[in-house]
């Protein structure tokens, strides 16, 4: 989660909402990414999507059944869907997101009968620091 | 929808689940894409995600507020989330998808309070042909 928080901080410095994600396999980082939809002109460029895409490219396959995802914020519906498609084994996340989260809020995607794969889920990891990064970012924007 | 169905057929011929998507702006096609997670080693490479990413790149911005998306199958949670993030104006889709759809099934994403943008939605466009492509594809797989 340290690497994910560092990526989130880096996103913040480029004016993006500070969220970072890391894909880990066998205790090693396969991919690290920050949220970057504005910089990349890509509405799908959330940290989770970027980290999953990079990890799949590195490993040369579209399923990451032996990989875990660490992300600083509760994933949205888009990212929760991508996590299921990628068959991520374990999901660790930091701050919860009542406004856009889709794990414990809104669609509660992984609890739906239409969800084909549910990772093991560990919320609240590094929550304080992840939430502080977001709070400081939006305070500066006001 | 004709272009989206052609893209779906092309996907089928490369062994991918036949789904196609097109982004349209001012009556012109901005981007066309087929489902290609296996070919690209990318679990996020659904037709909708690819078409949205390509259109955003072509237009040089991360919001497609003046664009419509045509897709041959009811979008999943990942794609519905991306459609909301991209601020797509109108969503036209073909076959409904009781197993993985997230518009009229499962999470019913656009009806959630946590959904920040809801396009106008037109289901059932070209439904017969879209469904037949999928049916034939899975029949061959068995």
PDB file of C-alpha atoms in Angstrom:
ATOM      1  CA  UNK A   1       0.000   0.000   0.000  1.00  0.00           C
ATOM      2  CA  UNK A   2       3.012   2.250   0.450  1.00  0.00           C
ATOM      3  CA  UNK A   3       3.657   2.199  -3.317  1.00  0.00           C
ATOM      4  CA  UNK A   4      -0.030   2.861  -4.051  1.00  0.00           C
ATOM      5  CA  UNK A   5      -0.036   5.849  -1.687  1.00  0.00           C
ATOM      6  CA  UNK A   6       3.107   7.204  -3.344  1.00  0.00           C
ATOM      7  CA  UNK A   7       1.418   6.893  -6.758  1.00  0.00           C
ATOM      8  CA  UNK A   8      -1.648   8.699  -5.385  1.00  0.00           C
ATOM      9  CA  UNK A   9       0.549  11.538  -4.119  1.00  0.00           C
ATOM     10  CA  UNK A  10       2.215  11.813  -7.521  1.00  0.00           C
ATOM     11  CA  UNK A  11      -1.232  12.029  -9.193  1.00  0.00           C
ATOM     12  CA  UNK A  12      -2.167  14.854  -6.877  1.00  0.00           C
ATOM     13  CA  UNK A  13       0.913  16.825  -7.918  1.00  0.00           C
ATOM     14  CA  UNK A  14      -0.201  16.702 -11.570  1.00  0.00           C
ATOM     15  CA  UNK A  15      -3.714  17.915 -10.724  1.00  0.00           C
ATOM     16  CA  UNK A  16      -5.415  14.509 -10.854  1.00  0.00           C
ATOM     17  CA  UNK A  17      -7.616  13.157  -8.063  1.00  0.00           C
ATOM     18  CA  UNK A  18      -5.056  11.332  -5.878  1.00  0.00           C
ATOM     19  CA  UNK A  19      -5.664   7.614  -6.222  1.00  0.00           C
ATOM     20  CA  UNK A  20      -2.936   5.015  -6.711  1.00  0.00           C
ATOM     21  CA  UNK A  21      -2.977   1.286  -7.397  1.00  0.00           C
ATOM     22  CA  UNK A  22      -0.501  -1.569  -7.449  1.00  0.00           C
ATOM     23  CA  UNK A  23      -0.751  -5.135  -8.771  1.00  0.00           C
ATOM     24  CA  UNK A  24       1.275  -7.641  -6.746  1.00  0.00           C
ATOM     25  CA  UNK A  25       2.198 -11.241  -7.624  1.00  0.00           C
ATOM     26  CA  UNK A  26       4.224 -13.546  -5.363  1.00  0.00           C
ATOM     27  CA  UNK A  27       5.081 -10.593  -3.116  1.00  0.00           C
ATOM     28  CA  UNK A  28       6.494  -8.557  -5.993  1.00  0.00           C
ATOM     29  CA  UNK A  29       5.059  -5.461  -7.664  1.00  0.00           C
ATOM     30  CA  UNK A  30       4.055  -6.191 -11.279  1.00  0.00           C
ATOM     31  CA  UNK A  31       2.541  -2.780 -12.066  1.00  0.00           C
ATOM     32  CA  UNK A  32       1.993   0.563 -10.337  1.00  0.00           C
ATOM     33  CA  UNK A  33      -0.279   3.309 -11.632  1.00  0.00           C
ATOM     34  CA  UNK A  34      -1.839   6.611 -10.681  1.00  0.00           C
ATOM     35  CA  UNK A  35      -5.198   8.041 -11.627  1.00  0.00           C
ATOM     36  CA  UNK A  36      -4.688  10.041 -14.856  1.00  0.00           C
ATOM     37  CA  UNK A  37      -7.867  10.581 -16.941  1.00  0.00           C
ATOM     38  CA  UNK A  38      -7.101  14.240 -17.627  1.00  0.00           C
ATOM     39  CA  UNK A  39      -3.428  13.898 -18.409  1.00  0.00           C
ATOM     40  CA  UNK A  40      -4.102  10.979 -20.765  1.00  0.00           C
ATOM     41  CA  UNK A  41      -7.420  12.225 -22.224  1.00  0.00           C
ATOM     42  CA  UNK A  42      -8.854   8.859 -21.205  1.00  0.00           C
ATOM     43  CA  UNK A  43     -11.988   8.615 -19.039  1.00  0.00           C
ATOM     44  CA  UNK A  44     -11.117   4.992 -18.242  1.00  0.00           C
ATOM     45  CA  UNK A  45      -7.645   5.845 -16.892  1.00  0.00           C
ATOM     46  CA  UNK A  46      -8.362   5.220 -13.222  1.00  0.00           C
ATOM     47  CA  UNK A  47      -5.408   3.872 -11.242  1.00  0.00           C
ATOM     48  CA  UNK A  48      -6.907   0.367 -11.010  1.00  0.00           C
ATOM     49  CA  UNK A  49      -7.617   0.075 -14.750  1.00  0.00           C
ATOM     50  CA  UNK A  50      -4.125   1.289 -15.636  1.00  0.00           C
ATOM     51  CA  UNK A  51      -2.429  -1.055 -13.153  1.00  0.00           C
ATOM     52  CA  UNK A  52      -4.493  -4.042 -14.339  1.00  0.00           C
ATOM     53  CA  UNK A  53      -3.801  -3.292 -18.009  1.00  0.00           C
ATOM     54  CA  UNK A  54      -0.081  -2.885 -17.352  1.00  0.00           C
ATOM     55  CA  UNK A  55       0.120  -6.074 -15.286  1.00  0.00           C
ATOM     56  CA  UNK A  56      -1.743  -8.077 -17.953  1.00  0.00           C
ATOM     57  CA  UNK A  57       0.651  -6.768 -20.586  1.00  0.00           C
ATOM     58  CA  UNK A  58       3.701  -7.606 -18.457  1.00  0.00           C
ATOM     59  CA  UNK A  59       2.418 -11.125 -17.751  1.00  0.00           C
ATOM     60  CA  UNK A  60       1.155 -11.647 -21.319  1.00  0.00           C
ATOM     61  CA  UNK A  61      -2.339 -12.832 -20.395  1.00  0.00           C
ATOM     62  CA  UNK A  62      -5.766 -11.346 -19.747  1.00  0.00           C
ATOM     63  CA  UNK A  63      -6.410 -13.114 -16.439  1.00  0.00           C
ATOM     64  CA  UNK A  64      -4.545 -12.212 -13.264  1.00  0.00           C
ATOM     65  CA  UNK A  65      -5.756 -15.095 -11.092  1.00  0.00           C
ATOM     66  CA  UNK A  66      -2.525 -15.156  -9.083  1.00  0.00           C
ATOM     67  CA  UNK A  67      -2.388 -11.393  -8.519  1.00  0.00           C
ATOM     68  CA  UNK A  68      -3.626  -9.030  -5.809  1.00  0.00           C
ATOM     69  CA  UNK A  69      -4.664  -5.413  -6.284  1.00  0.00           C
ATOM     70  CA  UNK A  70      -3.865  -2.701  -3.735  1.00  0.00           C
ATOM     71  CA  UNK A  71      -5.651   0.604  -4.256  1.00  0.00           C
ATOM     72  CA  UNK A  72      -5.939   3.701  -2.056  1.00  0.00           C
ATOM     73  CA  UNK A  73      -9.700   4.227  -2.636  1.00  0.00           C
ATOM     74  CA  UNK A  74     -12.767   1.965  -2.801  1.00  0.00           C
ATOM     75  CA  UNK A  75     -13.125   1.027  -6.500  1.00  0.00           C
ATOM     76  CA  UNK A  76     -15.957   2.474  -8.611  1.00  0.00           C
ATOM     77  CA  UNK A  77     -18.256   0.293 -10.762  1.00  0.00           C
ATOM     78  CA  UNK A  78     -15.922   0.493 -13.758  1.00  0.00           C
ATOM     79  CA  UNK A  79     -12.928  -0.641 -11.730  1.00  0.00           C
ATOM     80  CA  UNK A  80     -14.836  -3.266  -9.743  1.00  0.00           C
ATOM     81  CA  UNK A  81     -15.982  -4.729 -13.061  1.00  0.00           C
ATOM     82  CA  UNK A  82     -12.412  -4.745 -14.371  1.00  0.00           C
ATOM     83  CA  UNK A  83     -11.214  -6.470 -11.167  1.00  0.00           C
ATOM     84  CA  UNK A  84     -13.772  -9.237 -11.757  1.00  0.00           C
ATOM     85  CA  UNK A  85     -12.893  -9.581 -15.463  1.00  0.00           C
ATOM     86  CA  UNK A  86      -9.201  -9.824 -14.536  1.00  0.00           C
ATOM     87  CA  UNK A  87      -9.941 -12.474 -11.877  1.00  0.00           C
ATOM     88  CA  UNK A  88      -7.888 -10.594  -9.259  1.00  0.00           C
ATOM     89  CA  UNK A  89      -7.415 -12.876  -6.215  1.00  0.00           C
ATOM     90  CA  UNK A  90      -7.407 -10.308  -3.388  1.00  0.00           C
ATOM     91  CA  UNK A  91      -8.496  -6.679  -3.283  1.00  0.00           C
ATOM     92  CA  UNK A  92      -6.982  -4.420  -0.613  1.00  0.00           C
ATOM     93  CA  UNK A  93      -8.251  -0.860  -0.489  1.00  0.00           C
ATOM     94  CA  UNK A  94      -7.812   2.232   1.658  1.00  0.00           C
ATOM     95  CA  UNK A  95     -10.503   4.916   2.017  1.00  0.00           C
ATOM     96  CA  UNK A  96     -14.133   4.044   1.443  1.00  0.00           C
ATOM     97  CA  UNK A  97     -15.994   6.165  -1.133  1.00  0.00           C
ATOM     98  CA  UNK A  98     -19.666   6.831  -0.338  1.00  0.00           C
ATOM     99  CA  UNK A  99     -20.004   9.048  -3.446  1.00  0.00           C
ATOM    100  CA  UNK A 100     -18.679   6.743  -6.144  1.00  0.00           C
ATOM    101  CA  UNK A 101     -17.640   3.449  -4.562  1.00  0.00           C
ATOM    102  CA  UNK A 102     -19.182   0.227  -5.868  1.00  0.00           C
ATOM    103  CA  UNK A 103     -17.892  -2.316  -3.354  1.00  0.00           C
ATOM    104  CA  UNK A 104     -19.593  -1.298  -0.107  1.00  0.00           C
ATOM    105  CA  UNK A 105     -21.724   1.459  -1.678  1.00  0.00           C
ATOM    106  CA  UNK A 106     -24.139   1.908  -4.603  1.00  0.00           C
ATOM    107  CA  UNK A 107     -24.170  -1.164  -6.852  1.00  0.00           C
ATOM    108  CA  UNK A 108     -22.224  -3.325  -4.309  1.00  0.00           C
ATOM    109  CA  UNK A 109     -20.994  -5.022  -7.429  1.00  0.00           C
ATOM    110  CA  UNK A 110     -19.321  -8.080  -5.919  1.00  0.00           C
ATOM    111  CA  UNK A 111     -22.544  -9.041  -4.132  1.00  0.00           C
ATOM    112  CA  UNK A 112     -24.545  -9.173  -7.399  1.00  0.00           C
ATOM    113  CA  UNK A 113     -25.576 -12.500  -8.913  1.00  0.00           C
ATOM    114  CA  UNK A 114     -24.286 -11.187 -12.270  1.00  0.00           C
ATOM    115  CA  UNK A 115     -20.746 -10.800 -10.859  1.00  0.00           C
ATOM    116  CA  UNK A 116     -18.682 -13.688 -12.263  1.00  0.00           C
ATOM    117  CA  UNK A 117     -15.727 -13.415  -9.877  1.00  0.00           C
ATOM    118  CA  UNK A 118     -15.423 -12.055  -6.361  1.00  0.00           C
ATOM    119  CA  UNK A 119     -11.951 -11.450  -4.936  1.00  0.00           C
ATOM    120  CA  UNK A 120     -11.234 -11.678  -1.226  1.00  0.00           C
ATOM    121  CA  UNK A 121     -11.770  -8.110  -0.019  1.00  0.00           C
ATOM    122  CA  UNK A 122      -9.789  -6.246   2.653  1.00  0.00           C
ATOM    123  CA  UNK A 123     -11.006  -2.650   3.165  1.00  0.00           C
ATOM    124  CA  UNK A 124      -9.496   0.115   5.305  1.00  0.00           C
ATOM    125  CA  UNK A 125      -5.804  -0.601   4.610  1.00  0.00           C
ATOM    126  CA  UNK A 126      -3.903   2.697   4.954  1.00  0.00           C
ATOM    127  CA  UNK A 127      -7.280   4.413   5.100  1.00  0.00           C
ATOM    128  CA  UNK A 128      -6.167   7.439   7.127  1.00  0.00           C
ATOM    129  CA  UNK A 129      -3.393   8.487   4.772  1.00  0.00           C
ATOM    130  CA  UNK A 130      -5.431   7.736   1.618  1.00  0.00           C
ATOM    131  CA  UNK A 131      -8.360   9.808   2.885  1.00  0.00           C
ATOM    132  CA  UNK A 132      -6.075  12.677   3.963  1.00  0.00           C
ATOM    133  CA  UNK A 133      -4.567  12.869   0.461  1.00  0.00           C
ATOM    134  CA  UNK A 134      -8.057  13.180  -1.071  1.00  0.00           C
ATOM    135  CA  UNK A 135      -9.222  15.684   1.562  1.00  0.00           C
ATOM    136  CA  UNK A 136      -6.183  17.918   1.043  1.00  0.00           C
ATOM    137  CA  UNK A 137      -6.564  17.735  -2.731  1.00  0.00           C
ATOM    138  CA  UNK A 138     -10.214  18.807  -2.740  1.00  0.00           C
ATOM    139  CA  UNK A 139      -9.564  21.490  -0.068  1.00  0.00           C
ATOM    140  CA  UNK A 140      -6.983  23.089  -2.399  1.00  0.00           C
ATOM    141  CA  UNK A 141      -9.456  22.938  -5.322  1.00  0.00           C
ATOM    142  CA  UNK A 142     -12.031  25.029  -3.452  1.00  0.00           C
TER     143      UNK A 142
ATOM    144  CA  UNK B   1     -25.510  -0.014 -35.299  1.00  0.00           C
ATOM    145  CA  UNK B   2     -24.521  -1.491 -38.650  1.00  0.00           C
ATOM    146  CA  UNK B   3     -20.845  -0.629 -37.986  1.00  0.00           C
ATOM    147  CA  UNK B   4     -21.052  -2.036 -34.446  1.00  0.00           C
ATOM    148  CA  UNK B   5     -22.521  -5.308 -35.751  1.00  0.00           C
ATOM    149  CA  UNK B   6     -19.752  -5.543 -38.357  1.00  0.00           C
ATOM    150  CA  UNK B   7     -17.149  -5.062 -35.605  1.00  0.00           C
ATOM    151  CA  UNK B   8     -18.848  -7.761 -33.536  1.00  0.00           C
ATOM    152  CA  UNK B   9     -18.720 -10.156 -36.494  1.00  0.00           C
ATOM    153  CA  UNK B  10     -15.008  -9.405 -36.947  1.00  0.00           C
ATOM    154  CA  UNK B  11     -14.386 -10.157 -33.243  1.00  0.00           C
ATOM    155  CA  UNK B  12     -16.115 -13.500 -33.655  1.00  0.00           C
ATOM    156  CA  UNK B  13     -13.789 -14.431 -36.505  1.00  0.00           C
ATOM    157  CA  UNK B  14     -10.736 -13.949 -34.241  1.00  0.00           C
ATOM    158  CA  UNK B  15     -12.241 -16.114 -31.481  1.00  0.00           C
ATOM    159  CA  UNK B  16     -13.418 -13.263 -29.268  1.00  0.00           C
ATOM    160  CA  UNK B  17     -16.964 -12.998 -27.912  1.00  0.00           C
ATOM    161  CA  UNK B  18     -18.716 -11.027 -30.684  1.00  0.00           C
ATOM    162  CA  UNK B  19     -19.485  -7.562 -29.346  1.00  0.00           C
ATOM    163  CA  UNK B  20     -18.884  -4.330 -31.244  1.00  0.00           C
ATOM    164  CA  UNK B  21     -19.174  -0.661 -30.328  1.00  0.00           C
ATOM    165  CA  UNK B  22     -19.126   2.667 -32.113  1.00  0.00           C
ATOM    166  CA  UNK B  23     -18.837   6.241 -30.812  1.00  0.00           C
ATOM    167  CA  UNK B  24     -20.737   8.766 -32.916  1.00  0.00           C
ATOM    168  CA  UNK B  25     -20.554  12.577 -32.846  1.00  0.00           C
ATOM    169  CA  UNK B  26     -22.644  14.864 -35.056  1.00  0.00           C
ATOM    170  CA  UNK B  27     -23.761  11.860 -37.105  1.00  0.00           C
ATOM    171  CA  UNK B  28     -20.186  10.766 -37.834  1.00  0.00           C
ATOM    172  CA  UNK B  29     -18.294   7.768 -36.499  1.00  0.00           C
ATOM    173  CA  UNK B  30     -15.413   8.862 -34.255  1.00  0.00           C
ATOM    174  CA  UNK B  31     -14.280   5.387 -33.194  1.00  0.00           C
ATOM    175  CA  UNK B  32     -15.217   1.744 -33.850  1.00  0.00           C
ATOM    176  CA  UNK B  33     -13.987  -1.193 -31.776  1.00  0.00           C
ATOM    177  CA  UNK B  34     -14.502  -4.890 -31.231  1.00  0.00           C
ATOM    178  CA  UNK B  35     -14.235  -6.927 -28.068  1.00  0.00           C
ATOM    179  CA  UNK B  36     -10.605  -8.127 -27.822  1.00  0.00           C
ATOM    180  CA  UNK B  37      -9.446  -9.044 -24.292  1.00  0.00           C
ATOM    181  CA  UNK B  38      -7.673 -12.218 -25.405  1.00  0.00           C
ATOM    182  CA  UNK B  39      -5.995 -10.847 -28.497  1.00  0.00           C
ATOM    183  CA  UNK B  40      -4.732  -7.812 -26.577  1.00  0.00           C
ATOM    184  CA  UNK B  41      -4.007  -9.555 -23.247  1.00  0.00           C
ATOM    185  CA  UNK B  42      -6.171  -6.878 -21.661  1.00  0.00           C
ATOM    186  CA  UNK B  43      -9.128  -7.807 -19.424  1.00  0.00           C
ATOM    187  CA  UNK B  44     -10.514  -4.273 -19.857  1.00  0.00           C
ATOM    188  CA  UNK B  45     -10.578  -4.487 -23.677  1.00  0.00           C
ATOM    189  CA  UNK B  46     -14.341  -4.714 -24.112  1.00  0.00           C
ATOM    190  CA  UNK B  47     -15.671  -3.052 -27.272  1.00  0.00           C
ATOM    191  CA  UNK B  48     -17.162  -0.114 -25.337  1.00  0.00           C
ATOM    192  CA  UNK B  49     -13.961   0.641 -23.388  1.00  0.00           C
ATOM    193  CA  UNK B  50     -11.864   0.501 -26.555  1.00  0.00           C
ATOM    194  CA  UNK B  51     -14.254   2.716 -28.535  1.00  0.00           C
ATOM    195  CA  UNK B  52     -14.474   5.265 -25.701  1.00  0.00           C
ATOM    196  CA  UNK B  53     -10.688   5.373 -25.263  1.00  0.00           C
ATOM    197  CA  UNK B  54     -10.142   5.779 -28.987  1.00  0.00           C
ATOM    198  CA  UNK B  55     -12.777   8.502 -29.295  1.00  0.00           C
ATOM    199  CA  UNK B  56     -11.321  10.415 -26.333  1.00  0.00           C
ATOM    200  CA  UNK B  57      -7.895  10.217 -27.920  1.00  0.00           C
ATOM    201  CA  UNK B  58      -9.205  11.394 -31.309  1.00  0.00           C
ATOM    202  CA  UNK B  59     -11.078  14.302 -29.721  1.00  0.00           C
ATOM    203  CA  UNK B  60      -8.265  15.132 -27.281  1.00  0.00           C
ATOM    204  CA  UNK B  61     -10.396  15.238 -24.141  1.00  0.00           C
ATOM    205  CA  UNK B  62     -11.583  12.873 -21.426  1.00  0.00           C
ATOM    206  CA  UNK B  63     -15.272  13.818 -21.612  1.00  0.00           C
ATOM    207  CA  UNK B  64     -17.471  12.851 -24.560  1.00  0.00           C
ATOM    208  CA  UNK B  65     -20.526  14.923 -23.643  1.00  0.00           C
ATOM    209  CA  UNK B  66     -21.508  15.419 -27.289  1.00  0.00           C
ATOM    210  CA  UNK B  67     -21.064  11.763 -28.264  1.00  0.00           C
ATOM    211  CA  UNK B  68     -23.341   8.731 -28.425  1.00  0.00           C
ATOM    212  CA  UNK B  69     -22.329   5.102 -27.954  1.00  0.00           C
ATOM    213  CA  UNK B  70     -23.796   2.267 -30.018  1.00  0.00           C
ATOM    214  CA  UNK B  71     -23.021  -1.238 -28.766  1.00  0.00           C
ATOM    215  CA  UNK B  72     -24.383  -4.638 -29.773  1.00  0.00           C
ATOM    216  CA  UNK B  73     -24.782  -5.967 -26.191  1.00  0.00           C
ATOM    217  CA  UNK B  74     -26.053  -4.532 -22.901  1.00  0.00           C
ATOM    218  CA  UNK B  75     -22.954  -3.076 -21.182  1.00  0.00           C
ATOM    219  CA  UNK B  76     -21.438  -4.764 -18.113  1.00  0.00           C
ATOM    220  CA  UNK B  77     -20.638  -2.867 -14.894  1.00  0.00           C
ATOM    221  CA  UNK B  78     -17.146  -1.957 -16.108  1.00  0.00           C
ATOM    222  CA  UNK B  79     -18.457  -0.500 -19.353  1.00  0.00           C
ATOM    223  CA  UNK B  80     -21.481   1.184 -17.768  1.00  0.00           C
ATOM    224  CA  UNK B  81     -19.071   2.879 -15.350  1.00  0.00           C
ATOM    225  CA  UNK B  82     -16.864   4.007 -18.231  1.00  0.00           C
ATOM    226  CA  UNK B  83     -19.910   5.371 -20.099  1.00  0.00           C
ATOM    227  CA  UNK B  84     -20.758   7.483 -17.033  1.00  0.00           C
ATOM    228  CA  UNK B  85     -17.167   8.680 -16.572  1.00  0.00           C
ATOM    229  CA  UNK B  86     -17.031   9.648 -20.260  1.00  0.00           C
ATOM    230  CA  UNK B  87     -20.353  11.529 -19.979  1.00  0.00           C
ATOM    231  CA  UNK B  88     -21.741   9.778 -23.076  1.00  0.00           C
ATOM    232  CA  UNK B  89     -24.981  11.541 -24.114  1.00  0.00           C
ATOM    233  CA  UNK B  90     -26.978   8.589 -25.508  1.00  0.00           C
ATOM    234  CA  UNK B  91     -26.511   4.843 -25.161  1.00  0.00           C
ATOM    235  CA  UNK B  92     -27.996   2.593 -27.851  1.00  0.00           C
ATOM    236  CA  UNK B  93     -27.608  -1.135 -27.342  1.00  0.00           C
ATOM    237  CA  UNK B  94     -28.713  -4.370 -28.992  1.00  0.00           C
ATOM    238  CA  UNK B  95     -29.155  -7.632 -27.103  1.00  0.00           C
ATOM    239  CA  UNK B  96     -29.867  -7.584 -23.382  1.00  0.00           C
ATOM    240  CA  UNK B  97     -27.489  -9.613 -21.190  1.00  0.00           C
ATOM    241  CA  UNK B  98     -29.096 -11.286 -18.160  1.00  0.00           C
ATOM    242  CA  UNK B  99     -25.776 -12.935 -17.217  1.00  0.00           C
ATOM    243  CA  UNK B 100     -23.452  -9.934 -17.148  1.00  0.00           C
ATOM    244  CA  UNK B 101     -25.425  -6.812 -18.054  1.00  0.00           C
ATOM    245  CA  UNK B 102     -25.450  -3.893 -15.628  1.00  0.00           C
ATOM    246  CA  UNK B 103     -28.035  -1.595 -17.215  1.00  0.00           C
ATOM    247  CA  UNK B 104     -31.288  -3.556 -16.868  1.00  0.00           C
ATOM    248  CA  UNK B 105     -29.752  -6.432 -14.864  1.00  0.00           C
ATOM    249  CA  UNK B 106     -27.622  -6.936 -11.751  1.00  0.00           C
ATOM    250  CA  UNK B 107     -26.290  -3.628 -10.435  1.00  0.00           C
ATOM    251  CA  UNK B 108     -28.607  -1.539 -12.692  1.00  0.00           C
ATOM    252  CA  UNK B 109     -25.792   0.943 -12.507  1.00  0.00           C
ATOM    253  CA  UNK B 110     -27.473   3.994 -14.026  1.00  0.00           C
ATOM    254  CA  UNK B 111     -30.265   3.809 -11.448  1.00  0.00           C
ATOM    255  CA  UNK B 112     -27.841   4.014  -8.500  1.00  0.00           C
ATOM    256  CA  UNK B 113     -27.547   7.208  -6.463  1.00  0.00           C
ATOM    257  CA  UNK B 114     -23.752   6.870  -6.777  1.00  0.00           C
ATOM    258  CA  UNK B 115     -23.957   7.115 -10.590  1.00  0.00           C
ATOM    259  CA  UNK B 116     -22.764  10.617 -11.529  1.00  0.00           C
ATOM    260  CA  UNK B 117     -24.082  10.647 -15.092  1.00  0.00           C
ATOM    261  CA  UNK B 118     -26.929   8.826 -16.789  1.00  0.00           C
ATOM    262  CA  UNK B 119     -27.103   8.842 -20.580  1.00  0.00           C
ATOM    263  CA  UNK B 120     -30.400   8.583 -22.431  1.00  0.00           C
ATOM    264  CA  UNK B 121     -30.801   4.832 -22.960  1.00  0.00           C
ATOM    265  CA  UNK B 122     -32.272   3.066 -26.002  1.00  0.00           C
ATOM    266  CA  UNK B 123     -32.213  -0.754 -25.668  1.00  0.00           C
ATOM    267  CA  UNK B 124     -33.086  -3.384 -28.267  1.00  0.00           C
ATOM    268  CA  UNK B 125     -31.562  -1.678 -31.342  1.00  0.00           C
ATOM    269  CA  UNK B 126     -30.553  -4.428 -33.794  1.00  0.00           C
ATOM    270  CA  UNK B 127     -31.229  -6.900 -31.015  1.00  0.00           C
ATOM    271  CA  UNK B 128     -32.038  -9.894 -33.254  1.00  0.00           C
ATOM    272  CA  UNK B 129     -28.815  -9.787 -35.229  1.00  0.00           C
ATOM    273  CA  UNK B 130     -26.659  -9.016 -32.180  1.00  0.00           C
ATOM    274  CA  UNK B 131     -28.153 -11.927 -30.233  1.00  0.00           C
ATOM    275  CA  UNK B 132     -27.809 -14.295 -33.217  1.00  0.00           C
ATOM    276  CA  UNK B 133     -24.084 -13.492 -33.495  1.00  0.00           C
ATOM    277  CA  UNK B 134     -23.585 -14.371 -29.820  1.00  0.00           C
ATOM    278  CA  UNK B 135     -25.732 -17.491 -30.036  1.00  0.00           C
ATOM    279  CA  UNK B 136     -23.854 -18.805 -33.082  1.00  0.00           C
ATOM    280  CA  UNK B 137     -20.494 -18.049 -31.431  1.00  0.00           C
ATOM    281  CA  UNK B 138     -21.272 -19.970 -28.254  1.00  0.00           C
ATOM    282  CA  UNK B 139     -22.896 -22.815 -30.193  1.00  0.00           C
ATOM    283  CA  UNK B 140     -19.622 -23.307 -32.092  1.00  0.00           C
ATOM    284  CA  UNK B 141     -17.663 -23.281 -28.818  1.00  0.00           C
ATOM    285  CA  UNK B 142     -19.615 -26.205 -27.395  1.00  0.00           C
TER     286      UNK B 142
END
